[in-house]
CSV table of N, CA and C in Angstrom, one decimal:
chain,number,residue,atom,x,y,z
Y,628,MET,N,103.4,98.0,159.9
Y,628,MET,CA,104.5,97.3,160.3
Y,628,MET,C,105.0,98.2,161.3
Y,629,THR,N,105.6,97.5,162.4
Y,629,THR,CA,106.2,98.4,163.5
Y,629,THR,C,107.7,98.0,163.7
Y,630,LYS,N,108.5,99.1,163.6
Y,630,LYS,CA,109.9,98.7,163.8
Y,630,LYS,C,110.5,99.7,164.9
Y,631,ALA,N,111.6,99.3,165.5
Y,631,ALA,CA,112.3,100.0,166.6
Y,631,ALA,C,112.7,101.2,166.0
Y,632,GLY,N,112.4,102.4,166.8
Y,632,GLY,CA,112.9,103.9,166.5
Y,632,GLY,C,113.6,104.4,167.5
Y,633,VAL,N,114.3,105.5,167.4
Y,633,VAL,CA,115.2,106.3,168.3
Y,633,VAL,C,114.3,106.5,169.6
Y,634,GLY,N,113.2,107.0,169.5
Y,634,GLY,CA,112.2,107.3,170.5
Y,634,GLY,C,111.3,106.2,171.1
Y,635,GLY,N,111.4,105.2,170.6
Y,635,GLY,CA,110.6,103.9,170.8
Y,635,GLY,C,110.1,103.2,169.6
Y,636,PRO,N,109.0,102.4,169.5
Y,636,PRO,CA,108.5,101.9,168.4
Y,636,PRO,C,107.8,102.7,167.5
Y,637,VAL,N,108.0,102.5,166.0
Y,637,VAL,CA,107.4,103.4,165.0
Y,637,VAL,C,106.6,102.4,164.2
Y,638,THR,N,105.3,102.7,164.0
Y,638,THR,CA,104.3,101.9,163.3
Y,638,THR,C,104.0,102.9,162.1
Y,639,ARG,N,104.1,102.1,161.0
Y,639,ARG,CA,103.7,102.6,159.6
Y,639,ARG,C,102.9,101.7,159.0
Y,640,THR,N,101.8,102.4,158.5
Y,640,THR,CA,100.8,101.6,157.6
Y,640,THR,C,100.8,101.8,156.1
Y,641,TYR,N,100.8,100.7,155.3
Y,641,TYR,CA,101.1,100.7,154.0
Y,641,TYR,C,99.8,100.4,153.3
Y,642,GLY,N,99.4,101.3,152.3
Y,642,GLY,CA,98.0,100.9,151.5
Y,642,GLY,C,96.9,101.0,152.3
Y,643,PRO,N,95.7,101.3,151.8
Y,643,PRO,CA,94.3,101.4,152.4
Y,643,PRO,C,93.8,100.0,152.6
Y,644,LEU,N,94.1,99.1,151.9
Y,644,LEU,CA,93.4,97.8,152.0
Y,644,LEU,C,94.3,96.7,152.0
Y,645,TYR,N,94.1,95.7,153.1
Y,645,TYR,CA,94.9,94.5,153.2
Y,645,TYR,C,94.3,93.2,152.8
Y,646,GLY,N,93.0,93.2,152.6
Y,646,GLY,CA,92.2,91.9,152.4
Y,646,GLY,C,92.3,91.6,150.9
Y,647,ASP,N,91.8,90.5,150.5
Y,647,ASP,CA,91.9,89.9,149.3
Y,647,ASP,C,90.8,90.9,148.1
Y,648,ALA,N,91.1,90.9,147.0
Y,648,ALA,CA,90.0,91.7,146.1
Y,648,ALA,C,88.9,91.5,146.4
Y,649,PHE,N,88.3,90.1,146.4
Y,649,PHE,CA,86.9,90.0,146.6
Y,649,PHE,C,86.3,90.5,147.7
Y,650,SER,N,87.0,90.3,149.0
Y,650,SER,CA,86.5,90.9,150.1
Y,650,SER,C,86.6,92.6,150.1
Y,651,ASN,N,87.4,93.1,149.4
Y,651,ASN,CA,87.5,94.6,149.4
Y,651,ASN,C,86.2,95.1,148.6
Y,652,GLU,N,86.1,94.4,147.4
Y,652,GLU,CA,84.8,94.7,146.5
Y,652,GLU,C,83.7,94.5,147.4
Y,653,LEU,N,83.5,93.4,148.0
Y,653,LEU,CA,82.2,93.1,148.8
Y,653,LEU,C,82.1,94.2,149.8
Y,654,GLU,N,83.0,94.5,150.5
Y,654,GLU,CA,83.0,95.9,151.4
Y,654,GLU,C,82.6,97.1,150.7
Y,655,SER,N,83.0,97.2,149.8
Y,655,SER,CA,82.7,98.5,149.0
Y,655,SER,C,81.3,98.5,148.5
Y,656,PHE,N,80.7,97.2,148.0
Y,656,PHE,CA,79.5,97.1,147.5
Y,656,PHE,C,78.6,97.4,148.7
Y,657,HIS,N,78.9,96.7,149.9
Y,657,HIS,CA,78.1,96.9,151.2
Y,657,HIS,C,77.9,98.5,151.6
Y,658,ARG,N,78.9,99.1,151.4
Y,658,ARG,CA,79.0,100.6,152.0
Y,658,ARG,C,78.2,101.3,150.8
Y,659,HIS,N,78.2,101.1,149.5
Y,659,HIS,CA,77.4,101.8,148.6
Y,659,HIS,C,75.7,101.4,148.9
Y,660,ILE,N,75.5,100.3,149.2
Y,660,ILE,CA,74.2,99.9,149.5
Y,660,ILE,C,73.7,100.5,150.8
Y,661,MET,N,74.4,100.6,151.8
Y,661,MET,CA,74.0,101.1,153.2
Y,661,MET,C,73.9,102.6,153.0
Y,662,ASP,N,74.9,103.3,152.3
Y,662,ASP,CA,75.1,104.8,152.4
Y,662,ASP,C,74.3,105.2,151.1
Y,663,GLY,N,73.8,104.7,150.2
Y,663,GLY,CA,72.9,105.0,149.3
Y,663,GLY,C,73.9,105.7,148.1
Y,664,THR,N,75.2,105.4,148.1
Y,664,THR,CA,76.2,106.1,147.0
Y,664,THR,C,76.2,105.2,145.9
Y,665,LYS,N,76.8,105.8,144.7
Y,665,LYS,CA,77.0,105.0,143.4
Y,665,LYS,C,78.6,104.8,143.2
Y,666,PRO,N,79.0,103.6,142.7
Y,666,PRO,CA,80.5,103.6,142.6
Y,666,PRO,C,80.9,104.4,141.6
Y,667,LEU,N,82.2,104.6,141.5
Y,667,LEU,CA,82.8,105.3,140.3
Y,667,LEU,C,82.7,105.0,139.0
Y,668,THR,N,82.5,103.5,138.8
Y,668,THR,CA,82.2,103.0,137.4
Y,668,THR,C,81.0,102.3,137.6
Y,669,ASP,N,80.4,101.9,136.3
Y,669,ASP,CA,78.9,101.5,136.3
Y,669,ASP,C,79.1,100.2,135.4
Y,670,LEU,N,77.9,99.6,135.2
Y,670,LEU,CA,77.9,98.2,134.6
Y,670,LEU,C,78.4,98.5,133.2
Y,671,ALA,N,78.1,99.6,132.4
Y,671,ALA,CA,78.6,99.7,131.2
Y,671,ALA,C,80.3,99.8,131.0
Y,672,ASP,N,80.9,100.4,132.1
Y,672,ASP,CA,82.4,100.2,132.3
Y,672,ASP,C,82.8,98.7,132.4
Y,673,SER,N,82.0,98.1,133.4
Y,673,SER,CA,82.3,96.7,133.6
Y,673,SER,C,82.4,95.9,132.1
Y,674,ARG,N,81.3,96.1,131.3
Y,674,ARG,CA,81.0,95.2,130.2
Y,674,ARG,C,82.3,95.8,129.2
Y,675,ARG,N,82.7,96.9,129.3
Y,675,ARG,CA,83.8,97.4,128.3
Y,675,ARG,C,85.0,96.7,128.8
Y,676,ASP,N,85.4,96.6,130.1
Y,676,ASP,CA,86.4,95.9,130.6
Y,676,ASP,C,86.5,94.4,130.3
Y,677,LEU,N,85.2,94.0,130.4
Y,677,LEU,CA,85.3,92.4,130.0
Y,677,LEU,C,85.4,92.1,128.5
Y,678,ALA,N,84.9,93.0,127.7
Y,678,ALA,CA,85.2,92.9,126.2
Y,678,ALA,C,86.8,93.1,126.0
Y,679,LEU,N,87.4,94.1,126.5
Y,679,LEU,CA,88.8,94.5,126.3
Y,679,LEU,C,89.6,93.2,126.8
Y,680,MET,N,89.1,92.5,128.0
Y,680,MET,CA,89.9,91.3,128.3
Y,680,MET,C,89.8,90.1,127.3
Y,681,ALA,N,88.5,90.0,126.8
Y,681,ALA,CA,88.3,88.9,125.8
Y,681,ALA,C,89.2,89.2,124.5
Y,682,GLU,N,89.3,90.5,124.0
Y,682,GLU,CA,90.1,90.9,123.0
Y,682,GLU,C,91.7,90.4,123.5
Y,683,ILE,N,92.1,90.9,124.3
Y,683,ILE,CA,93.4,90.4,124.7
Y,683,ILE,C,93.8,89.1,124.8
Y,684,ILE,N,92.8,88.3,125.4
Y,684,ILE,CA,93.0,86.8,125.4
Y,684,ILE,C,92.9,86.2,123.8
Y,685,ASP,N,92.2,86.8,123.0
Y,685,ASP,CA,92.1,86.5,121.6
Y,685,ASP,C,93.2,86.5,121.1
Y,686,ARG,N,93.9,87.8,121.3
Y,686,ARG,CA,95.2,88.2,120.7
Y,686,ARG,C,96.2,87.3,121.0
Y,687,MET,N,96.3,87.1,122.2
Y,687,MET,CA,97.2,86.3,122.8
Y,687,MET,C,97.2,84.7,122.2
Y,688,LYS,N,96.1,84.2,122.0
Y,688,LYS,CA,95.8,83.0,121.3
Y,688,LYS,C,96.5,83.2,120.0
Y,689,GLN,N,96.1,84.1,119.4
Y,689,GLN,CA,96.5,84.3,117.9
Y,689,GLN,C,98.1,84.4,117.7
Y,690,THR,N,98.7,85.3,118.7
Y,690,THR,CA,100.2,85.7,118.5
Y,690,THR,C,101.1,84.8,119.3
Y,691,THR,N,100.7,84.2,120.3
Y,691,THR,CA,101.7,83.3,121.1
Y,691,THR,C,101.6,81.8,121.2
Y,692,GLY,N,100.2,81.5,121.1
Y,692,GLY,CA,100.0,79.9,121.1
Y,692,GLY,C,99.9,79.6,122.6
Y,693,ILE,N,100.2,80.5,123.5
Y,693,ILE,CA,100.1,80.1,124.8
Y,693,ILE,C,98.8,79.2,125.3
Y,694,MET,N,97.7,80.0,124.7
Y,694,MET,CA,96.4,79.5,125.4
Y,694,MET,C,95.4,78.7,124.3
Y,695,ARG,N,95.7,77.4,124.3
Y,695,ARG,CA,95.1,76.6,123.3
Y,695,ARG,C,94.2,75.8,124.0
């Protein structure tokens, strides 16, 4: 974002990523493949996240009736 400042234009950058989540993940995946690095989380972490989300959705179904 650029604003007018006392000494001229002042540009500030907010956040490291501006793309959508899928594009950000794809870029990270590509970097790991090209650089031979490993992500901070592994497949087991992803599975636990999915299981947690399933539990949250089930609880919402039971308690709120929102998702039927």
